[in-house]
């Protein structure tokens, strides 16, 4: 038997997977049921596509007090993870680097093809791939392979699997993350998240603690860098493995990494040491701050709770005034638009006024959090929080600090475009109740929600909410909101540069500039939303930013 590594070995035309457990433990773990789990042999054709043939392990054997699962492997070659591991340990030669690039690109193109054909290949990274001498590759069945890796030491687990996957993600999101790790390795010769301690690595995922690929290799194209960096950031902020993100929660999961861009890369593994050092210093400072806040979050939450208490008292005082909002006179859809108008403007009084019961509490809490955050920013740092649409009148590619913003764009009810500019009557207006033939309503609203998170993180989410309303006494109220959010991947710094350049070409016209970019960036506010934002800026600041 020729040893290839402790995980896999080859004997004649068979591949053997070392489970590193006795036959008794294998049986107690009920793993025999997975011996016939399907993997796939990927056969490339002349057009660059792949044909997939089902493949399974065929038997088990016990040797040296460890059980091996084996299967036929026509013309076996090498384990891809073994070659990657050799390179990471030794530094590798130039010829080995380019061989690995070609092997990893082919492996990931085959994975893309499998995703397109909806084949359940699993996501185990390069450890799953055996490169055969006839040009085909074998995707080993995922369950037994994963269990075999988990049976090893923590460090070996991280090298073989842990550093290549994000355990919180599932489906296409999980695959894209793993592919982005492969792409990062191709371009830099290193791993983005290389900590061998799983707990610490999870914290790195949460905080996006990696150096963007373009800093390590400036010759990587902007398109490729954006794709890899964005997918490496999917799941940031998520640390609870029980609260997984499935395929549906990954925005544009069908968007493949542009592997062909590596052909345009001048040099592989070329590092700009100065850029890396500068970015790392900035990143370390940011992460130290974030983790300090997280460590002492209990005290911060207590302080926030005190502020919320006083704010709640103030809110009750407002509610008790005669000029408070009432929903009488509004239709069932108008109260929904009023709710999201309040959300867009961080107007908590308005949002509270149009809701009844606990069903809409989650959305109101979101508004409350952003309202409180903006007030603290104004009071402590003297910063004004802009709406998302207002941001486009202040965007600049030269500003070092991004203005704080929060807001919605492209709001629709049941597919119909609606302007977020609906406000209820106030009590002293004595509005006439609307006539209605039904007492309950339900509709779907869609919109993009965008906001700053920290100093340099921009979050954009596509939201699909189901809104339920009830007619109580003589007025409509929102009684329940079920929200579904999908993260939208975007390199906002790249967008900001494109926007600033085009804005100059259009003589400072925000509306014209937005119109030309909207096809590429569908979350850009609609024309009427930008015009309304301009009006709000004039009312608030008495000026227009040109």
Short mmCIF file of C-alpha atoms in Angstrom, two decimals:
data_model
loop_
_atom_site.label_atom_id
_atom_site.label_comp_id
_atom_site.label_asym_id
_atom_site.label_seq_id
_atom_site.Cartn_x
_atom_site.Cartn_y
_atom_site.Cartn_z
CA UNK A 1 0.00 0.00 0.00
CA UNK A 2 1.39 3.40 -1.01
CA UNK A 3 0.72 6.03 1.60
CA UNK A 4 -0.53 9.37 0.22
CA UNK A 5 -1.46 10.84 3.60
CA UNK A 6 -3.11 9.68 6.83
CA UNK A 7 -6.57 10.35 5.39
CA UNK A 8 -6.46 8.56 2.02
CA UNK A 9 -4.33 5.82 0.54
CA UNK A 10 -4.33 3.97 -2.77
CA UNK A 11 -3.90 0.26 -3.52
CA UNK A 12 -3.88 -0.83 -7.13
CA UNK A 13 -7.21 0.46 -8.49
CA UNK A 14 -8.79 1.18 -5.10
CA UNK A 15 -8.96 4.20 -2.82
CA UNK A 16 -9.09 3.63 0.93
CA UNK A 17 -10.43 6.11 3.49
CA UNK A 18 -8.95 5.69 6.97
CA UNK A 19 -11.76 6.28 9.47
CA UNK A 20 -9.32 6.20 12.44
CA UNK A 21 -11.74 4.20 14.54
CA UNK A 22 -12.19 0.52 15.26
CA UNK A 23 -14.80 -1.57 13.51
CA UNK A 24 -16.75 -1.69 16.76
CA UNK A 25 -16.80 2.11 17.08
CA UNK A 26 -17.71 2.35 13.40
CA UNK A 27 -20.72 0.09 13.99
CA UNK A 28 -21.74 1.85 17.23
CA UNK A 29 -21.69 5.17 15.35
CA UNK A 30 -24.12 3.65 12.81
CA UNK A 31 -21.84 4.60 9.94
CA UNK A 32 -22.36 1.40 7.92
CA UNK A 33 -25.52 2.97 6.50
CA UNK A 34 -23.36 5.56 4.73
CA UNK A 35 -21.05 3.10 2.96
CA UNK A 36 -23.30 3.21 -0.11
CA UNK A 37 -23.79 7.00 0.02
CA UNK A 38 -23.40 8.40 -3.49
CA UNK A 39 -20.40 10.43 -4.58
CA UNK A 40 -19.64 11.35 -8.19
CA UNK A 41 -16.95 10.85 -10.77
CA UNK A 42 -16.68 13.99 -12.92
CA UNK A 43 -15.67 13.41 -16.55
CA UNK A 44 -14.69 16.57 -18.48
CA UNK A 45 -15.64 16.98 -22.13
CA UNK A 46 -14.13 19.06 -24.94
CA UNK A 47 -16.59 21.93 -24.34
CA UNK A 48 -15.46 22.40 -20.75
CA UNK A 49 -18.59 20.80 -19.28
CA UNK A 50 -18.71 17.73 -17.06
CA UNK A 51 -20.58 14.45 -17.08
CA UNK A 52 -21.22 13.02 -13.62
CA UNK A 53 -21.30 9.28 -12.94
CA UNK A 54 -22.52 8.07 -9.52
CA UNK A 55 -19.83 6.41 -7.38
CA UNK A 56 -19.92 4.71 -3.99
CA UNK A 57 -17.63 2.93 -1.58
CA UNK A 58 -18.01 -0.82 -1.94
CA UNK A 59 -16.64 -2.43 1.23
CA UNK A 60 -14.77 -2.05 4.50
CA UNK A 61 -11.69 -3.71 5.97
CA UNK A 62 -9.98 -3.43 9.34
CA UNK A 63 -6.22 -3.10 9.65
CA UNK A 64 -3.99 -2.03 12.55
CA UNK A 65 -7.06 -1.54 14.74
CA UNK A 66 -8.58 0.99 12.32
CA UNK A 67 -11.33 0.48 9.79
CA UNK A 68 -10.90 1.51 6.16
CA UNK A 69 -13.73 2.19 3.71
CA UNK A 70 -12.73 1.38 0.15
CA UNK A 71 -14.01 1.71 -3.37
CA UNK A 72 -12.85 1.20 -6.94
CA UNK A 73 -10.97 4.17 -8.34
CA UNK A 74 -10.05 3.83 -12.04
CA UNK A 75 -6.56 5.18 -12.69
CA UNK A 76 -6.12 6.80 -9.25
CA UNK A 77 -3.83 9.78 -9.09
CA UNK A 78 -3.45 12.07 -6.10
CA UNK A 79 -5.53 13.60 -3.35
CA UNK A 80 -5.97 17.33 -3.99
CA UNK A 81 -5.84 18.27 -0.30
CA UNK A 82 -2.55 16.34 0.04
CA UNK A 83 -0.98 18.49 -2.69
CA UNK A 84 -2.32 21.69 -1.13
CA UNK A 85 -1.08 20.62 2.29
CA UNK A 86 2.38 19.86 0.90
CA UNK A 87 2.56 23.32 -0.61
CA UNK A 88 1.41 25.10 2.56
CA UNK A 89 3.98 23.21 4.62
CA UNK A 90 6.95 23.64 2.28
CA UNK A 91 6.30 26.83 0.32
CA UNK A 92 6.29 24.89 -2.94
CA UNK A 93 7.99 25.42 -6.27
CA UNK A 94 6.74 27.59 -9.12
CA UNK A 95 5.70 24.59 -11.23
CA UNK A 96 3.79 23.16 -8.27
CA UNK A 97 1.98 26.49 -7.83
CA UNK A 98 0.65 26.54 -11.37
CA UNK A 99 -0.27 22.86 -11.22
CA UNK A 100 -2.31 23.57 -8.10
CA UNK A 101 -3.95 26.57 -9.76
CA UNK A 102 -5.12 24.44 -12.70
CA UNK A 103 -6.23 21.60 -10.44
CA UNK A 104 -8.22 23.85 -8.09
CA UNK A 105 -9.85 25.77 -10.95
CA UNK A 106 -10.94 22.49 -12.59
CA UNK A 107 -12.20 21.16 -9.25
CA UNK A 108 -14.31 24.26 -8.64
CA UNK A 109 -15.66 24.39 -12.18
CA UNK A 110 -16.80 20.81 -11.72
CA UNK A 111 -18.44 21.83 -8.42
CA UNK A 112 -20.23 24.67 -10.27
CA UNK A 113 -21.46 22.17 -12.85
CA UNK A 114 -22.69 19.83 -10.11
CA UNK A 115 -24.56 22.71 -8.44
CA UNK A 116 -26.17 23.54 -11.78
CA UNK A 117 -27.30 19.93 -12.15
CA UNK A 118 -28.53 19.92 -8.52
CA UNK A 119 -26.29 16.99 -7.57
CA UNK A 120 -25.80 16.49 -3.79
CA UNK A 121 -22.00 16.48 -3.78
CA UNK A 122 -21.74 18.10 -0.34
CA UNK A 123 -19.17 20.75 0.55
CA UNK A 124 -15.94 19.34 1.95
CA UNK A 125 -13.40 21.38 0.00
CA UNK A 126 -10.26 19.93 -1.65
CA UNK A 127 -10.28 16.98 0.77
CA UNK A 128 -13.21 15.60 -1.23
CA UNK A 129 -11.34 15.51 -4.54
CA UNK A 130 -9.16 12.78 -6.02
CA UNK A 131 -7.49 13.70 -9.31
CA UNK A 132 -7.33 10.66 -11.58
CA UNK A 133 -4.66 10.03 -14.19
CA UNK A 134 -7.23 9.91 -17.02
CA UNK A 135 -8.23 13.56 -16.42
CA UNK A 136 -11.38 12.77 -14.45
CA UNK A 137 -11.87 13.56 -10.79
CA UNK A 138 -13.63 11.81 -7.99
CA UNK A 139 -15.90 13.63 -5.52
CA UNK A 140 -15.91 11.34 -2.48
CA UNK A 141 -19.22 10.86 -0.62
CA UNK A 142 -19.33 13.62 2.02
CA UNK A 143 -20.64 11.95 5.19
CA UNK A 144 -17.95 9.31 5.79
CA UNK A 145 -15.23 11.66 4.59
CA UNK A 146 -16.32 14.32 7.07
CA UNK A 147 -16.51 11.81 9.93
CA UNK A 148 -13.04 10.50 9.07
CA UNK A 149 -11.61 14.01 9.23
CA UNK A 150 -13.44 14.79 12.47
CA UNK A 151 -11.80 11.73 14.06
CA UNK A 152 -8.38 13.35 13.75
CA UNK A 153 -6.65 15.93 15.92
CA UNK A 154 -8.05 19.45 16.05
CA UNK A 155 -5.13 20.83 14.08
CA UNK A 156 -5.36 18.16 11.40
CA UNK A 157 -9.11 18.69 11.18
CA UNK A 158 -8.53 22.39 10.55
CA UNK A 159 -5.90 21.76 7.87
CA UNK A 160 -7.97 19.16 6.04
CA UNK A 161 -11.43 20.67 6.39
CA UNK A 162 -12.03 23.38 9.00
CA UNK A 163 -10.13 26.20 7.29
CA UNK A 164 -11.95 25.50 4.01
CA UNK A 165 -15.58 25.60 5.16
CA UNK A 166 -17.99 27.83 7.07
CA UNK A 167 -20.08 25.55 9.34
CA UNK A 168 -22.91 28.08 9.70
CA UNK A 169 -23.59 28.18 5.96
CA UNK A 170 -25.50 25.64 3.89
CA UNK A 171 -26.30 24.96 0.26
CA UNK A 172 -24.99 27.33 -2.39
CA UNK A 173 -23.76 29.79 0.25
CA UNK A 174 -21.55 27.09 1.74
CA UNK A 175 -20.15 26.11 -1.66
CA UNK A 176 -19.40 29.71 -2.64
CA UNK A 177 -17.56 30.31 0.63
CA UNK A 178 -15.39 27.22 0.14
CA UNK A 179 -14.74 28.15 -3.48
CA UNK A 180 -13.66 31.62 -2.41
CA UNK A 181 -11.13 30.04 -0.02
CA UNK A 182 -9.80 28.04 -2.98
CA UNK A 183 -9.63 31.20 -5.09
CA UNK A 184 -7.82 33.05 -2.31
CA UNK A 185 -5.28 30.23 -2.09
CA UNK A 186 -4.75 30.29 -5.88
CA UNK A 187 -4.08 34.02 -5.83
CA UNK A 188 -2.00 34.28 -2.66
CA UNK A 189 -0.62 30.86 -1.76
CA UNK A 190 -2.21 31.18 1.69
CA UNK A 191 -5.58 30.71 3.38
CA UNK A 192 -7.77 33.70 4.32
CA UNK A 193 -8.77 32.18 7.67
CA UNK A 194 -5.75 30.08 8.67
CA UNK A 195 -6.20 29.82 12.44
CA UNK A 196 -6.09 26.12 13.42
CA UNK A 197 -8.15 26.73 16.58
CA UNK A 198 -11.77 26.21 15.51
CA UNK A 199 -13.26 28.49 18.17
CA UNK A 200 -10.91 31.35 17.31
CA UNK A 201 -11.46 30.78 13.59
CA UNK A 202 -15.21 31.08 14.07
CA UNK A 203 -14.60 34.44 15.70
CA UNK A 204 -12.48 35.42 12.70
CA UNK A 205 -15.38 34.47 10.39
CA UNK A 206 -17.69 36.57 12.48
CA UNK A 207 -15.43 39.63 12.27
CA UNK A 208 -14.22 39.13 8.66
CA UNK A 209 -10.66 38.92 9.96
CA UNK A 210 -8.86 38.39 6.67
CA UNK A 211 -6.73 40.52 4.35
CA UNK A 212 -8.60 41.16 1.05
CA UNK A 213 -6.99 39.33 -1.83
CA UNK A 214 -6.06 42.47 -3.80
CA UNK A 215 -3.73 43.60 -0.99
CA UNK A 216 -1.82 40.33 -1.15
CA UNK A 217 -1.84 40.13 -4.94
CA UNK A 218 -2.40 43.49 -6.71
CA UNK A 219 -2.45 41.79 -10.13
CA UNK A 220 -5.76 40.04 -9.35
CA UNK A 221 -8.54 41.68 -11.37
CA UNK A 222 -11.11 43.86 -9.51
CA UNK A 223 -13.93 41.55 -10.66
CA UNK A 224 -12.22 38.48 -9.24
CA UNK A 225 -11.21 40.26 -6.03
CA UNK A 226 -14.76 41.52 -5.46
CA UNK A 227 -16.24 38.06 -5.97
CA UNK A 228 -13.78 36.30 -3.64
CA UNK A 229 -13.87 38.97 -0.91
CA UNK A 230 -17.67 39.11 -0.94
CA UNK A 231 -18.13 35.37 -0.60
CA UNK A 232 -15.50 35.23 2.16
CA UNK A 233 -17.66 37.76 4.01
CA UNK A 234 -20.95 35.83 3.71
CA UNK A 235 -22.11 34.81 7.16
CA UNK A 236 -20.13 37.53 8.94
CA UNK A 237 -21.77 38.23 12.28
CA UNK A 238 -23.16 34.66 12.42
CA UNK A 239 -21.57 32.46 15.06
CA UNK A 240 -24.35 30.18 16.26
CA UNK A 241 -24.07 26.94 14.29
CA UNK A 242 -27.62 25.99 15.23
CA UNK A 243 -28.91 29.07 13.41
CA UNK A 244 -27.70 28.04 9.99
CA UNK A 245 -28.00 30.08 6.83
CA UNK A 246 -29.51 27.97 4.06
CA UNK A 247 -29.34 28.29 0.29
CA UNK A 248 -32.21 30.78 0.19
CA UNK A 249 -30.41 33.18 2.52
CA UNK A 250 -27.46 33.55 0.15
CA UNK A 251 -28.00 36.38 -2.30
CA UNK A 252 -27.40 35.46 -5.94
CA UNK A 253 -26.14 31.95 -5.02
CA UNK A 254 -25.97 31.08 -8.73
CA UNK A 255 -23.29 33.71 -9.37
CA UNK A 256 -20.10 31.78 -10.05
CA UNK A 257 -16.62 33.00 -9.20
CA UNK A 258 -15.05 34.13 -12.52
CA UNK A 259 -12.28 31.53 -12.61
CA UNK A 260 -11.21 32.64 -16.10
CA UNK A 261 -9.94 35.88 -14.52
CA UNK A 262 -6.98 33.96 -13.10
CA UNK A 263 -5.67 33.70 -16.66
CA UNK A 264 -5.36 37.51 -16.62
CA UNK A 265 -3.46 37.52 -13.32
CA UNK A 266 0.13 38.55 -14.03
CA UNK A 267 1.71 36.81 -11.08
CA UNK A 268 0.48 34.20 -8.65
CA UNK A 269 1.37 34.61 -4.98
CA UNK A 270 2.85 38.09 -5.53
CA UNK A 271 2.50 40.07 -2.29
CA UNK A 272 2.54 43.82 -1.79
CA UNK A 273 4.05 43.77 1.71
CA UNK A 274 3.48 47.49 2.35
CA UNK A 275 -0.23 47.33 1.51
CA UNK A 276 -0.69 44.18 3.58
CA UNK A 277 1.03 45.73 6.59
CA UNK A 278 -1.01 48.94 6.41
CA UNK A 279 -4.29 47.07 6.03
CA UNK A 280 -3.43 44.59 8.78
CA UNK A 281 -2.71 47.38 11.27
CA UNK A 282 -6.05 48.99 10.48
CA UNK A 283 -7.88 45.65 10.62
CA UNK A 284 -6.31 44.66 13.95
CA UNK A 285 -7.36 47.97 15.48
CA UNK A 286 -10.92 47.56 14.25
CA UNK A 287 -11.23 43.96 15.43
CA UNK A 288 -9.74 44.77 18.84
CA UNK A 289 -12.45 47.40 19.26
CA UNK A 290 -15.23 45.06 18.11
CA UNK A 291 -14.11 42.27 20.42
CA UNK A 292 -13.71 44.65 23.35
CA UNK A 293 -17.30 45.77 22.82
CA UNK A 294 -18.43 42.17 22.60
CA UNK A 295 -16.54 41.19 25.76
CA UNK A 296 -18.08 43.98 27.79
CA UNK A 297 -21.43 43.85 26.05
CA UNK A 298 -23.29 43.18 29.33
CA UNK A 299 -22.35 46.57 30.77
CA UNK A 300 -23.10 48.25 27.46
CA UNK A 301 -26.51 46.55 27.32
CA UNK A 302 -27.30 47.77 30.84
CA UNK A 303 -26.45 51.32 29.83
CA UNK A 304 -28.51 50.93 26.67
CA UNK A 305 -31.39 49.58 28.75
CA UNK A 306 -31.32 52.68 30.94
CA UNK A 307 -31.38 54.88 27.84
CA UNK A 308 -34.28 52.87 26.39
CA UNK A 309 -36.19 53.25 29.68
CA UNK A 310 -35.90 57.01 29.60
CA UNK A 311 -36.64 57.01 25.90
CA UNK A 312 -39.74 54.87 26.50
CA UNK A 313 -40.94 57.35 29.11
CA UNK A 314 -40.45 60.13 26.61
CA UNK A 315 -42.32 58.13 23.96
CA UNK A 316 -45.27 57.58 26.32
CA UNK A 317 -45.38 61.32 26.91
CA UNK A 318 -45.53 61.91 23.17
CA UNK A 319 -48.27 59.33 22.77
CA UNK A 320 -50.36 61.03 25.39
CA UNK A 321 -50.33 64.31 23.48
CA UNK A 322 -53.33 65.32 21.40
CA UNK A 323 -51.20 65.66 18.27
CA UNK A 324 -50.20 62.00 18.14
CA UNK A 325 -50.77 59.91 15.00
CA UNK A 326 -53.94 57.86 14.48
CA UNK A 327 -54.64 55.41 11.66
CA UNK A 328 -58.29 56.37 11.22
CA UNK A 329 -58.87 57.34 7.59
CA UNK A 330 -56.13 55.10 6.18
CA UNK A 331 -56.71 51.95 4.11
CA UNK A 332 -55.13 48.62 5.03
CA UNK A 333 -52.28 49.15 2.55
CA UNK A 334 -51.76 52.77 3.55
CA UNK A 335 -51.05 51.77 7.16
CA UNK A 336 -48.40 49.37 5.86
CA UNK A 337 -46.80 52.10 3.76
CA UNK A 338 -46.91 54.40 6.79
CA UNK A 339 -45.09 51.75 8.84
CA UNK A 340 -42.27 51.50 6.30
CA UNK A 341 -42.22 55.28 5.92
CA UNK A 342 -41.50 55.35 9.64
CA UNK A 343 -38.84 52.68 9.21
CA UNK A 344 -37.16 54.55 6.34
CA UNK A 345 -37.11 57.77 8.40
CA UNK A 346 -36.31 56.03 11.72
CA UNK A 347 -39.54 57.55 13.05
CA UNK A 348 -40.38 55.30 15.99
CA UNK A 349 -43.45 57.30 17.02
CA UNK A 350 -44.97 56.76 13.58
CA UNK A 351 -44.12 53.05 13.55
CA UNK A 352 -45.63 52.50 17.00
CA UNK A 353 -48.79 54.35 16.02
CA UNK A 354 -49.72 52.08 13.10
CA UNK A 355 -49.04 48.73 14.85
CA UNK A 356 -51.10 46.65 17.27
CA UNK A 357 -50.12 43.49 19.12
CA UNK A 358 -46.91 41.49 19.29
CA UNK A 359 -46.84 40.31 15.66
CA UNK A 360 -45.12 43.45 14.39
CA UNK A 361 -42.86 43.86 17.42
CA UNK A 362 -39.73 42.51 15.67
CA UNK A 363 -39.88 45.14 12.92
CA UNK A 364 -40.63 47.90 15.42
CA UNK A 365 -37.61 46.76 17.46
CA UNK A 366 -35.42 47.10 14.35
CA UNK A 367 -36.66 50.66 13.90
CA UNK A 368 -36.13 51.33 17.61
CA UNK A 369 -32.52 50.09 17.48
CA UNK A 370 -31.63 52.24 14.48
CA UNK A 371 -33.44 55.23 15.97
CA UNK A 372 -31.56 54.91 19.26
CA UNK A 373 -28.25 54.35 17.47
CA UNK A 374 -28.71 57.47 15.33
CA UNK A 375 -29.62 59.58 18.37
CA UNK A 376 -26.56 58.37 20.27
CA UNK A 377 -24.38 59.17 17.23
CA UNK A 378 -25.86 62.66 17.04
CA UNK A 379 -25.52 63.28 20.77
CA UNK A 380 -22.08 61.77 21.36
CA UNK A 381 -20.23 62.15 18.05
CA UNK A 382 -22.23 64.96 16.48
CA UNK A 383 -22.92 62.77 13.42
CA UNK A 384 -26.08 62.98 11.33
CA UNK A 385 -27.49 59.69 10.06
CA UNK A 386 -28.68 59.99 6.47
CA UNK A 387 -31.38 57.97 4.76
CA UNK A 388 -30.14 55.58 2.08
CA UNK A 389 -31.47 57.78 -0.73
CA UNK A 390 -29.95 60.90 0.85
CA UNK A 391 -26.55 59.20 0.86
CA UNK A 392 -26.29 59.53 -2.92
CA UNK A 393 -26.11 63.31 -2.60
CA UNK A 394 -23.09 63.02 -0.28
CA UNK A 395 -21.17 60.07 -1.78
CA UNK A 396 -17.54 60.76 -2.63
CA UNK A 397 -14.64 58.53 -3.59
CA UNK A 398 -12.22 60.86 -1.80
CA UNK A 399 -13.84 60.88 1.65
CA UNK A 400 -11.95 58.69 4.14
CA UNK A 401 -15.02 58.05 6.29
CA UNK A 402 -18.37 56.84 4.95
CA UNK A 403 -21.34 58.87 6.25
CA UNK A 404 -23.61 56.91 8.58
CA UNK A 405 -26.85 55.97 6.85
CA UNK A 406 -29.90 53.75 7.13
CA UNK A 407 -32.86 53.41 4.84
CA UNK A 408 -34.95 51.54 2.31
CA UNK A 409 -35.13 51.60 -1.47
CA UNK A 410 -37.23 50.16 -4.30
CA UNK A 411 -40.25 49.61 -2.05
CA UNK A 412 -43.14 47.65 -3.62
CA UNK A 413 -46.46 46.25 -2.41
CA UNK A 414 -47.50 43.10 -4.26
CA UNK A 415 -45.11 44.10 -7.03
CA UNK A 416 -46.45 47.65 -7.38
CA UNK A 417 -44.01 50.53 -6.87
CA UNK A 418 -45.01 52.70 -3.91
CA UNK A 419 -43.43 55.88 -2.53
CA UNK A 420 -42.58 55.86 1.18
CA UNK A 421 -44.23 59.17 1.89
CA UNK A 422 -47.44 58.26 3.73
CA UNK A 423 -48.19 59.75 7.15
CA UNK A 424 -51.29 59.14 9.31
CA UNK A 425 -53.65 61.85 10.42
CA UNK A 426 -53.23 63.38 13.86
CA UNK A 427 -55.95 63.12 16.46
CA UNK A 428 -57.17 66.70 16.27
CA UNK A 429 -57.87 66.32 12.53
CA UNK A 430 -60.87 64.08 13.35
CA UNK A 431 -60.48 62.03 10.13
CA UNK A 432 -63.46 60.15 8.69
CA UNK A 433 -63.11 56.35 9.03
CA UNK A 434 -62.70 54.49 5.73
CA UNK A 435 -65.39 52.14 4.52
CA UNK A 436 -64.28 48.53 4.19
CA UNK A 437 -65.84 45.23 3.18
CA UNK A 438 -63.29 43.08 5.01
CA UNK A 439 -61.75 43.08 8.47
CA UNK A 440 -58.39 41.46 7.69
CA UNK A 441 -55.78 42.07 5.02
CA UNK A 442 -52.51 40.52 3.86
CA UNK A 443 -49.94 41.56 1.27
CA UNK A 444 -46.28 41.17 0.39
CA UNK A 445 -43.80 44.03 0.41
CA UNK A 446 -40.31 43.95 -1.07
CA UNK A 447 -37.46 46.41 -0.64
CA UNK A 448 -33.74 46.79 -0.14
CA UNK A 449 -32.51 47.78 3.33
CA UNK A 450 -29.05 49.36 3.50
CA UNK A 451 -27.09 50.66 6.47
CA UNK A 452 -23.63 51.21 7.91
CA UNK A 453 -22.31 48.80 10.51
CA UNK A 454 -19.25 50.18 12.25
CA UNK A 455 -16.77 52.47 10.56
CA UNK A 456 -16.30 50.76 7.21
CA UNK A 457 -18.87 47.99 6.84
CA UNK A 458 -21.84 48.48 4.52
CA UNK A 459 -24.76 46.04 4.74
CA UNK A 460 -27.32 45.68 1.96
CA UNK A 461 -30.19 43.20 2.33
CA UNK A 462 -33.10 42.31 0.07
CA UNK A 463 -36.23 41.94 2.19
CA UNK A 464 -39.48 40.17 1.43
CA UNK A 465 -42.04 40.83 4.18
CA UNK A 466 -45.51 39.42 4.63
CA UNK A 467 -47.69 42.10 6.24
CA UNK A 468 -51.00 41.32 7.93
CA UNK A 469 -53.53 43.97 8.94
CA UNK A 470 -56.76 44.09 10.94
CA UNK A 471 -59.64 46.56 11.08
CA UNK A 472 -60.14 47.29 14.79
CA UNK A 473 -63.01 49.55 15.83
CA UNK A 474 -62.83 52.18 13.09
CA UNK A 475 -59.17 51.94 12.00
CA UNK A 476 -56.72 49.67 10.19
CA UNK A 477 -53.58 48.50 12.01
CA UNK A 478 -50.57 46.37 11.12
CA UNK A 479 -50.79 43.32 13.38
CA UNK A 480 -48.05 41.07 12.04
CA UNK A 481 -44.90 41.32 9.92
CA UNK A 482 -42.95 38.23 8.88
CA UNK A 483 -39.59 39.32 7.51
CA UNK A 484 -37.23 37.38 5.25
CA UNK A 485 -33.82 38.92 4.49
CA UNK A 486 -31.20 37.94 1.93
CA UNK A 487 -27.71 39.51 2.03
CA UNK A 488 -26.73 41.30 -1.18
CA UNK A 489 -23.08 40.92 -2.09
CA UNK A 490 -21.46 44.17 -3.15
CA UNK A 491 -18.04 45.79 -2.98
CA UNK A 492 -19.33 49.20 -1.95
CA UNK A 493 -15.94 50.89 -2.29
CA UNK A 494 -15.76 49.82 -5.94
CA UNK A 495 -19.31 51.07 -6.46
CA UNK A 496 -18.48 54.38 -4.82
CA UNK A 497 -15.61 54.94 -7.26
CA UNK A 498 -17.81 54.07 -10.26
CA UNK A 499 -20.56 56.34 -8.98
CA UNK A 500 -18.23 59.29 -8.33
CA UNK A 501 -16.66 59.03 -11.79
CA UNK A 502 -20.03 58.85 -13.54
CA UNK A 503 -21.43 61.67 -11.38
CA UNK A 504 -18.75 64.01 -12.71
CA UNK A 505 -19.52 62.94 -16.28
CA UNK A 506 -23.20 63.80 -15.69
CA UNK A 507 -22.43 67.26 -14.29
CA UNK A 508 -23.40 66.29 -10.75
CA UNK A 509 -26.85 64.92 -11.64
CA UNK A 510 -27.61 62.25 -9.06
CA UNK A 511 -30.76 61.10 -10.88
CA UNK A 512 -29.02 60.60 -14.24
CA UNK A 513 -26.04 58.87 -12.64
CA UNK A 514 -28.27 56.51 -10.67
CA UNK A 515 -30.28 55.67 -13.79
CA UNK A 516 -27.15 54.52 -15.65
CA UNK A 517 -25.95 52.35 -12.77
CA UNK A 518 -29.27 50.85 -11.68
CA UNK A 519 -29.12 47.88 -14.05
CA UNK A 520 -25.83 46.76 -12.49
CA UNK A 521 -26.82 47.77 -8.94
CA UNK A 522 -30.59 47.15 -8.61
CA UNK A 523 -30.61 48.39 -4.99
CA UNK A 524 -29.97 52.00 -6.06
CA UNK A 525 -33.04 54.05 -5.05
CA UNK A 526 -35.62 54.80 -7.75
CA UNK A 527 -35.83 58.25 -9.31
CA UNK A 528 -38.81 59.34 -7.19
CA UNK A 529 -37.02 58.15 -4.03
CA UNK A 530 -33.96 60.24 -4.89
CA UNK A 531 -36.09 63.30 -5.67
CA UNK A 532 -37.92 62.92 -2.34
CA UNK A 533 -34.55 62.59 -0.57
CA UNK A 534 -33.36 65.81 -2.23
CA UNK A 535 -36.45 67.57 -0.92
CA UNK A 536 -35.80 66.26 2.61
CA UNK A 537 -32.19 67.47 2.47
CA UNK A 538 -33.34 70.94 1.47
CA UNK A 539 -35.85 70.99 4.33
CA UNK A 540 -33.35 69.73 6.92
CA UNK A 541 -30.12 71.38 5.89
CA UNK A 542 -31.31 74.26 3.73
CA UNK A 543 -28.74 73.32 1.07
CA UNK A 544 -27.97 70.86 -1.65
CA UNK A 545 -24.68 69.00 -1.97
CA UNK A 546 -23.36 69.42 -5.49
#
